[in-house]
mmCIF file of C-alpha atoms in Angstrom:
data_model
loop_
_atom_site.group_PDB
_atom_site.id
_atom_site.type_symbol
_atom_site.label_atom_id
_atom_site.label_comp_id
_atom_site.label_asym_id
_atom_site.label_seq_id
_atom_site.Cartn_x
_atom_site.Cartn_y
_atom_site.Cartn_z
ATOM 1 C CA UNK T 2 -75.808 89.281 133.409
ATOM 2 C CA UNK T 3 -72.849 88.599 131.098
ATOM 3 C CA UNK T 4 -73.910 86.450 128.352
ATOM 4 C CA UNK T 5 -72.373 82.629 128.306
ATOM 5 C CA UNK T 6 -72.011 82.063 124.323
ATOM 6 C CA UNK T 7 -70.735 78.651 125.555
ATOM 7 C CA UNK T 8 -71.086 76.309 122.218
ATOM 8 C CA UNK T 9 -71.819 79.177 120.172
ATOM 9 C CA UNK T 10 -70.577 78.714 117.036
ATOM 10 C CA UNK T 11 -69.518 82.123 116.215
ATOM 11 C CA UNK T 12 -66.650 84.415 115.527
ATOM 12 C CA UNK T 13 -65.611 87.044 117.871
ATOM 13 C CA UNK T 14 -67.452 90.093 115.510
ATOM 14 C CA UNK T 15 -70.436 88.269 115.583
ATOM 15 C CA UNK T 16 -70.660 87.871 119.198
ATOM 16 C CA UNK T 17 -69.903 91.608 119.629
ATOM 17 C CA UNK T 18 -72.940 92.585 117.325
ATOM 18 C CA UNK T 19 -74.711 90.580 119.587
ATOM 19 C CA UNK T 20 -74.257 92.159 122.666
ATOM 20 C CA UNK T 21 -73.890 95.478 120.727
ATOM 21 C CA UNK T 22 -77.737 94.679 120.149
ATOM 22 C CA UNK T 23 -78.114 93.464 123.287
ATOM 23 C CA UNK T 24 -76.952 96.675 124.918
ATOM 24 C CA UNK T 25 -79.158 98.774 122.376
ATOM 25 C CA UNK T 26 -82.041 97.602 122.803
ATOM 26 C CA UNK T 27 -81.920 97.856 126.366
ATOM 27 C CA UNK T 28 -80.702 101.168 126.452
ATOM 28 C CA UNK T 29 -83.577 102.354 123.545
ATOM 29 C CA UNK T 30 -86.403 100.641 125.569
ATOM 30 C CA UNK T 31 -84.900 102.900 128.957
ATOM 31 C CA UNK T 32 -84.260 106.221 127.191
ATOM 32 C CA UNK T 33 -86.062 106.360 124.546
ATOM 33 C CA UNK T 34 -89.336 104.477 125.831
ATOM 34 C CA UNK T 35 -89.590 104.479 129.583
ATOM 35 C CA UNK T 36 -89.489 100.768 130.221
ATOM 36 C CA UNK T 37 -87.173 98.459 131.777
ATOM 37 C CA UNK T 38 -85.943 95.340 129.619
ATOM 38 C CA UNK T 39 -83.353 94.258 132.013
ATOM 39 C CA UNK T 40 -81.847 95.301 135.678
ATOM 40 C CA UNK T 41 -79.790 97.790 136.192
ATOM 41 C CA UNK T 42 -77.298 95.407 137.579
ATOM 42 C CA UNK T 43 -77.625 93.122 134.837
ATOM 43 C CA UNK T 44 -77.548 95.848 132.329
ATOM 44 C CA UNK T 45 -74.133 96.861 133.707
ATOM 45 C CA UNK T 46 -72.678 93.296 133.549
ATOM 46 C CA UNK T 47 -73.712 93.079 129.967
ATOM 47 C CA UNK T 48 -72.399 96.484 128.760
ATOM 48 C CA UNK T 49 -69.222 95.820 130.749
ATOM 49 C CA UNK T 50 -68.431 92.527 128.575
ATOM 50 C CA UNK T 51 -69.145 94.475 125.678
ATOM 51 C CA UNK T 52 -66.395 97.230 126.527
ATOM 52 C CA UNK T 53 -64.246 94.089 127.641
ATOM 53 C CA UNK T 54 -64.496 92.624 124.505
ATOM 54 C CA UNK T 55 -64.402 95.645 122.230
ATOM 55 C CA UNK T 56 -61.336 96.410 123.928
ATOM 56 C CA UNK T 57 -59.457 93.066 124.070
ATOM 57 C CA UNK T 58 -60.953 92.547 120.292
ATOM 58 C CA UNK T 59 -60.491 95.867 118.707
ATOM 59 C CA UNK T 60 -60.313 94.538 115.315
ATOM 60 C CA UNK T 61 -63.032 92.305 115.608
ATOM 61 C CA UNK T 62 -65.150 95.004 116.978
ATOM 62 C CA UNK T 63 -64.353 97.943 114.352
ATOM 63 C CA UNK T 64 -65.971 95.036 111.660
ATOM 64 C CA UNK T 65 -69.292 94.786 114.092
ATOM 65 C CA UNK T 66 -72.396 95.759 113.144
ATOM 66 C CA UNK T 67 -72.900 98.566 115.104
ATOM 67 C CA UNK T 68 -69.373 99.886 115.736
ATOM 68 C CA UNK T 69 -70.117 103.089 114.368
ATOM 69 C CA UNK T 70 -72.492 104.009 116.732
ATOM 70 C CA UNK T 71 -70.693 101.756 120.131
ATOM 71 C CA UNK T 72 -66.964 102.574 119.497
ATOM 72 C CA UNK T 73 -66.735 105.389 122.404
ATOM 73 C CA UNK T 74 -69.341 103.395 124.351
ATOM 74 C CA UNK T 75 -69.264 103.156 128.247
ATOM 75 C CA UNK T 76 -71.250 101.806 130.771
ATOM 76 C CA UNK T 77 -72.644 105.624 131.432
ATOM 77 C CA UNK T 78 -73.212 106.352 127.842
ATOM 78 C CA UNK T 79 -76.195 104.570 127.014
ATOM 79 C CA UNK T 80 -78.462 107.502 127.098
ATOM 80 C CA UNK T 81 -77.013 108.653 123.276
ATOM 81 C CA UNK T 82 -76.805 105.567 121.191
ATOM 82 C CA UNK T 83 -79.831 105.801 120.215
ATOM 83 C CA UNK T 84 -79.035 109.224 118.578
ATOM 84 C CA UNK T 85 -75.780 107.867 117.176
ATOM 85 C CA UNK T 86 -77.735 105.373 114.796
ATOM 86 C CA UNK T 87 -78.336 105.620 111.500
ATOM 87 C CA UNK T 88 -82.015 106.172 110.545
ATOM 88 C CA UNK T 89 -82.467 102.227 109.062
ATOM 89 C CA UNK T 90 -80.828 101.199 112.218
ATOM 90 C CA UNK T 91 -82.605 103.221 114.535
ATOM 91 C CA UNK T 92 -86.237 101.883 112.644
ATOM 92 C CA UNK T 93 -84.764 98.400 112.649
ATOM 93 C CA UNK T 94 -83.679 98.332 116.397
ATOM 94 C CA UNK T 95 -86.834 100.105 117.349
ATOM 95 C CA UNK T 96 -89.018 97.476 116.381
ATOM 96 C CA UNK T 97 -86.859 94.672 118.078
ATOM 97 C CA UNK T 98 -87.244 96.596 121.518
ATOM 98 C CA UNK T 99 -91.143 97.177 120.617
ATOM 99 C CA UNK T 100 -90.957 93.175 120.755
ATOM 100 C CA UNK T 101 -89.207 92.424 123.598
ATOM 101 C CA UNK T 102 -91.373 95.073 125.356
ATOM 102 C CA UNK T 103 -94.184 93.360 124.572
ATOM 103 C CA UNK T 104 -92.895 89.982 125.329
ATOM 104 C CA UNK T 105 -91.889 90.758 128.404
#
């Protein structure tokens, strides 16, 4: 499921945070706590636009939000970001997937 930003009214470093976050908390709620946020398949789609972009945006993406921790990221690596965030980040993004868990 690649996201359409269609009239999205932001810059190219803010959209990569976003599916940086995106990609996160999918990948914390899998790993970390045993649930499913999103298909496989559409899990895929989403991490592969955010290599695409990341790659075709490199400068963008080294300003994102969580470029320290996504910079070597690959559609197979998902299983270590979590362990690659800072501890505020790792609290922070914890709590969004605890929401979307329980929104789901």
């Amino acid at each position: 499921m690649r996201f359409n930003f269609g009239n999205v009214d932001w810059d190219m470093t803010t959209k990569i945070s976003f599916l940086q976050r995106r990609v996160i908390v999918a990948c914390i709620a899998y790993y970390q706590l045993d649930e499913s946020v999103i298909s496989d398949t559409d899990y895929k789609e989403l991490a592969e636009q955010l290599i695409e972009y990341q790659t075709a945006y490199s400068e963008d993406a080294a300003k994102s939000t969580y470029y320290y921790a996504m910079k070597d990221f690959d559609v197979s690596t998902g299983f270590d970001v979590y362990d690659k965030l800072n501890d505020y980040d790792k609290d922070w993004l914890m709590m969004i997937t605890r929401i979307v868990i329980g929104n789901k």
